XYZ file of C-alpha atoms in Angstrom:
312
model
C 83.864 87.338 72.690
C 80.148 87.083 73.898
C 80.473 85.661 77.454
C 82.677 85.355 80.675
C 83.529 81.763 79.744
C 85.587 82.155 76.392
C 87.434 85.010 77.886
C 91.069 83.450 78.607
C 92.559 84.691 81.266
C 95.073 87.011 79.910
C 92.202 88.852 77.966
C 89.772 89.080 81.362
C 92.876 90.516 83.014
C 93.642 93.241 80.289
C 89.611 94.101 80.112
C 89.759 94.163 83.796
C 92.430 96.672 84.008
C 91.340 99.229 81.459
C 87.043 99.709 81.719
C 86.771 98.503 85.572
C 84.777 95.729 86.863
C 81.036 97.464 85.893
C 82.255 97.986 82.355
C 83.982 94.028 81.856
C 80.742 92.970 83.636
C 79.064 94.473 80.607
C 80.902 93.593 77.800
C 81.084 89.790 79.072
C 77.468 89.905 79.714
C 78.040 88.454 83.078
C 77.362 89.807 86.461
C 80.219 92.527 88.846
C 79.925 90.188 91.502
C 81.195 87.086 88.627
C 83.924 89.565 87.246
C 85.571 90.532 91.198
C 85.172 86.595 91.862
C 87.921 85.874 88.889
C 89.564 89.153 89.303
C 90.708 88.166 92.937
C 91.771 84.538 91.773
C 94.397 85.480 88.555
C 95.150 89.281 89.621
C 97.468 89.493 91.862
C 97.051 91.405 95.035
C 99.079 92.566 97.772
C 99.479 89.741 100.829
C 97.093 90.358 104.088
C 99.657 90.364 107.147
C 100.122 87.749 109.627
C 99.371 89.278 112.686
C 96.040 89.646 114.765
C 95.785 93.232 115.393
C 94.389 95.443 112.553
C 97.854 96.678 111.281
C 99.012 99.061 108.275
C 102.604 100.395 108.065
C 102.232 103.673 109.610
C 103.945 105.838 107.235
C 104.772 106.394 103.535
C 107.637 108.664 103.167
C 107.741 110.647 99.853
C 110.298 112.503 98.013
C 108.923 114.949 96.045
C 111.663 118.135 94.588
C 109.540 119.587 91.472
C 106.121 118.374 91.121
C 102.502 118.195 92.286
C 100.497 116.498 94.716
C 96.631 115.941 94.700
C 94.943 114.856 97.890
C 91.265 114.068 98.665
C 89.599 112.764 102.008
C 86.292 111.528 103.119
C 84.596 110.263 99.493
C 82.388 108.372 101.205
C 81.610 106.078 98.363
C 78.358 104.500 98.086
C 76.655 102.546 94.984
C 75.583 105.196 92.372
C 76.498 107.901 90.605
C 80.385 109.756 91.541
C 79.876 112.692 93.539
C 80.539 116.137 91.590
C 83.919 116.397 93.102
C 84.966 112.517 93.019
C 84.773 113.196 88.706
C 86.446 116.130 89.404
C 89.091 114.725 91.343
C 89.341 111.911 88.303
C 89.629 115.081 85.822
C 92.715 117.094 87.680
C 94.362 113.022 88.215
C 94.060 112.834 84.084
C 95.056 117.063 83.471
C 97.490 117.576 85.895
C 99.268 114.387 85.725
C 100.305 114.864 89.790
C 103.647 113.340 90.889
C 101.520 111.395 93.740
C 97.807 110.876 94.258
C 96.518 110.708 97.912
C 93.488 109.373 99.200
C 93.032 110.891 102.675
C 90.913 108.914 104.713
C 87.124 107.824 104.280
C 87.049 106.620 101.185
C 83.984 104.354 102.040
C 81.131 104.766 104.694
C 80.169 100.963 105.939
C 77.391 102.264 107.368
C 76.260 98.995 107.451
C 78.894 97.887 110.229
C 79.027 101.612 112.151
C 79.017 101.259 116.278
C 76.108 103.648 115.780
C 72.775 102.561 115.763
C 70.962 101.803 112.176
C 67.579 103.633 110.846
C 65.381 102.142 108.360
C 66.822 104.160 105.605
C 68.099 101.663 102.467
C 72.213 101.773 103.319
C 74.629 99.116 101.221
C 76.181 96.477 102.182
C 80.012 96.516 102.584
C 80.784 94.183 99.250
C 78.770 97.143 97.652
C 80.736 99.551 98.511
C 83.736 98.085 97.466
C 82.642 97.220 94.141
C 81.830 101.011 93.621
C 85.234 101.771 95.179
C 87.031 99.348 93.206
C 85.767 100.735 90.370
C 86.237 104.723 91.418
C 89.954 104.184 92.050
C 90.413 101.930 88.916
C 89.657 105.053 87.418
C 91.630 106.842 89.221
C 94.894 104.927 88.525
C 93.966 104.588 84.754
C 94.302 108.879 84.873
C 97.691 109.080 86.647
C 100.536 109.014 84.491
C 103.036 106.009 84.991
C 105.623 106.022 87.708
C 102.633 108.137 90.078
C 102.769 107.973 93.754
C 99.213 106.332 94.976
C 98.945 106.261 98.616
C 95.667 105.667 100.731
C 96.133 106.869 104.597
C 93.406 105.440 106.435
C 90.611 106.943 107.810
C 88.283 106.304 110.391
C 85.487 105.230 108.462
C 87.636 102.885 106.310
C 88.966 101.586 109.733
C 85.409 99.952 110.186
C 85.953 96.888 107.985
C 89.023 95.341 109.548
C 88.179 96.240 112.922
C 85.330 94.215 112.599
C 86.589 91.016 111.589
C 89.438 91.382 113.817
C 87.487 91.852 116.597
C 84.798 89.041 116.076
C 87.138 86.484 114.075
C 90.415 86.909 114.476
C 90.651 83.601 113.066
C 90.050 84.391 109.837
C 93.200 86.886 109.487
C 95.044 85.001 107.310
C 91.928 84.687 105.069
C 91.856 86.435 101.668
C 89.461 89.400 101.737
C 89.615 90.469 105.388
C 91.954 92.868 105.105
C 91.329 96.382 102.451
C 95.096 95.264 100.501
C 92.928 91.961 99.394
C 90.715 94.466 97.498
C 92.199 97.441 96.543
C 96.021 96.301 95.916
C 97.400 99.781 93.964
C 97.776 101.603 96.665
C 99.963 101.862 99.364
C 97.946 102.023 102.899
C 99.690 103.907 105.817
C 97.678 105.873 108.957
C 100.250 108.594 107.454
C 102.241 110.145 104.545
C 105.084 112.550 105.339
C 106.014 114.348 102.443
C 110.105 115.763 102.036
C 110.802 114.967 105.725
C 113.613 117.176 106.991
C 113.202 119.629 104.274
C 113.364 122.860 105.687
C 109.907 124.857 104.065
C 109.140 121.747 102.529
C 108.211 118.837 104.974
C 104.662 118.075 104.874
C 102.122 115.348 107.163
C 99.177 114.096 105.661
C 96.848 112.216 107.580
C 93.234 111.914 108.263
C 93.019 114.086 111.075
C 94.777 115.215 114.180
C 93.447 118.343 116.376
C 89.467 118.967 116.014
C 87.545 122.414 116.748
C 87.255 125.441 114.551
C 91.174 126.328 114.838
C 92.043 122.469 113.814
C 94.400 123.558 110.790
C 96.169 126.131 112.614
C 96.449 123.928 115.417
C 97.770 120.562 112.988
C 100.471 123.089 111.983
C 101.338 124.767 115.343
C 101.789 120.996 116.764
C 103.183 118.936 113.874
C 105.810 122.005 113.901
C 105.574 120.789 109.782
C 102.463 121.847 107.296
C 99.905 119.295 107.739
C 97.076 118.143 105.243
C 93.869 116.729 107.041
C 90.334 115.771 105.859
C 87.763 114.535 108.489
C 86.188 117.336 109.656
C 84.891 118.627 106.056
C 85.453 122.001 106.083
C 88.034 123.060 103.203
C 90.579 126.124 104.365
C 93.995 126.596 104.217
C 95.773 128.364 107.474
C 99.482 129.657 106.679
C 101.329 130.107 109.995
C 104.170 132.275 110.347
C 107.196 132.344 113.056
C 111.132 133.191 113.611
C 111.319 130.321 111.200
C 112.362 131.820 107.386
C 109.380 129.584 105.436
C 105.501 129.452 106.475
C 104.488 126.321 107.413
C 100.726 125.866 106.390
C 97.581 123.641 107.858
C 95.279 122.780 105.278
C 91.801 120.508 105.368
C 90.876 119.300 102.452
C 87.007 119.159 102.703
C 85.200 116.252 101.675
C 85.093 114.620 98.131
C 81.458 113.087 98.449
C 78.745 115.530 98.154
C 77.836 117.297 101.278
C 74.240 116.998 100.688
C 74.775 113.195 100.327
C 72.255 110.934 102.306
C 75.560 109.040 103.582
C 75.101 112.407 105.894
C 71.269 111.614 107.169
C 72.766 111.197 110.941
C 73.453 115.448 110.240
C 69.390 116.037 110.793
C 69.355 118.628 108.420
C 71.714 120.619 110.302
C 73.294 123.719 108.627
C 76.888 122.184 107.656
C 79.936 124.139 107.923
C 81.486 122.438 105.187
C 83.030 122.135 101.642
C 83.011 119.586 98.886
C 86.462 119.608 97.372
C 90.149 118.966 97.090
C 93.318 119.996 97.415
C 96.304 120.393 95.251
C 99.771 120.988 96.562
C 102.902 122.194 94.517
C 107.102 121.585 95.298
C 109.532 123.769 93.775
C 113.067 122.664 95.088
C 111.261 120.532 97.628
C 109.547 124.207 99.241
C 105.767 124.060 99.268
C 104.203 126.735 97.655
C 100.900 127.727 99.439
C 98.158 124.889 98.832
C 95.553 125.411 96.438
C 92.106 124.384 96.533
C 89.375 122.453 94.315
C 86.114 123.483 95.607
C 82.332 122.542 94.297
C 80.503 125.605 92.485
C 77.392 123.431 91.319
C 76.249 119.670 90.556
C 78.789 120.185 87.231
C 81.414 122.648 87.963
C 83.919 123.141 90.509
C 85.992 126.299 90.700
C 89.707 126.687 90.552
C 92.188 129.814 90.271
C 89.087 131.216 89.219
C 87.525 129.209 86.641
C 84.940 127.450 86.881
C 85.837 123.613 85.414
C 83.189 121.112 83.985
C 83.328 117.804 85.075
């Protein structure tokens, strides 16, 4: 098989689905843009919906009794290499084997179509950034185990694309690619995930974000009246919360997957940054969470967990 054109179908869709677009661009000596082209006309992807307004369900309800759950927010994917804690985050998907897999917010930047105003610095274009993306959470889904959860809640950032187009076409929103299901049609998309609803110890939010400030995770957990999981403001801690209530209820943020240091992060101005690159991992037993454990960078190849230090 030496080029794009002698590839049938079925074969383009079973390269397609276990290296990635990069890697089928490759080995069919063709160009990524070529290989997403074909990809979006024989694999099928979820429908975009029929109304104007930028619209995801907004929530994904989860059942989880025994069993893990690994969250990450704000990758901020650009072009390039992954971001020490995006491989991790691929390596504990591929170890762990998590009963569901959330992405919490931010996934990409769009720079390129922010409200705020542009510098001269080199920034890619949206279809860049979903190529990498597409190509991050390919990855991603390749590591989980069959039968895993995959849930993206939406983040601000990631709120960019649609709002665009909806706001300066809304003709175009029964086109195909206007909407982030066209191009990324694994996951399920919510603004929220709620996690054992009703479970008394055991109910759990995750969404981007909520309350802001320095006390936002005790906050998200003294006003959800549930643990909540957050990302958005970068900072990595977890904040149990006790009352007359006989289980803790616990506020946790995340941190950020991309690299702190990351020029995604130029509008910072070299500002000291209170924040963490990392993930989280939550456990069930009998539907109770057990307190939340955290994934957090060490160096530009390790991150450290329950006291190891982990190559990745």
């Amino acid at each position: 098989m030496n080029s794009g054109a002698r590839c049938s179908d079925a074969e383009f869709e079973a390269l397609f689905r276990q290296h990635g677009a990069a890697e089928t661009a490759r080995i069919l000596k063709v160009n990524v843009r070529s290989v997403q082209r074909r990809r979006a006309n024989i694999i099928p992807t979820a429908q975009p919906p029929s109304k104007i307004e930028v619209h995801h369900p907004g929530r994904v309800s989860l059942q989880i009794k025994n069993g893990t759950v690994l969250i990450g927010s704000d990758f901020h994917i650009w072009p390039g290499e992954a971001s020490t804690c995006l491989r991790a985050f691929k390596k504990f998907a591929a170890d762990i084997k998590p009963s569901a897999v959330i992405l919490n917010g931010d996934v990409m930047d769009f720079p390129r179509i922010s409200r705020h105003p542009q510098n001269w610095e080199k920034a890619p274009d949206p279809q860049e950034e979903i190529e990498a993306a597409q190509d991050h959470l390919h990855d991603i889904v390749m590591a989980c185990k069959r039968g895993t959860h995959k849930v993206w809640t939406l983040g601000n950032h990631d709120a960019r694309f649609e709002s665009m187009i909806a706001n300066l076409a809304p003709q175009y929103r029964g086109i195909k690619g206007v909407h982030l299901s066209d191009h990324f049609g694994a996951w399920d998309k919510a603004m929220s995930c709620f996690i054992n609803e009703g479970i008394e110890g055991g109910a759990t939010m995750v969404k981007h974000r909520f309350k802001g400030g320095q006390g936002a995770t005790r906050a998200n957990a003294l006003n959800a009246g549930v643990s909540m999981v957050t990302g958005h403001l970068h900072s990595q801690n977890v904040r149990p919360l006790s009352d007359y209530r006989p289980y803790d209820r616990y506020g946790v943020d995340t941190g950020c997957v991309a690299d702190k240091e990351h020029r995604a992060f130029s509008y910072t101005e070299d500002s000291p940054l209170d924040w963490r690159s990392g993930f989280a991992l939550l456990t069930y037993r009998d539907g109770r969470l057990m307190y939340p454990e955290l994934i957090t960078k060490w160096d530009d190849r390790h991150v450290q967990f329950r006291g190891e230090l982990i190559r990745v």
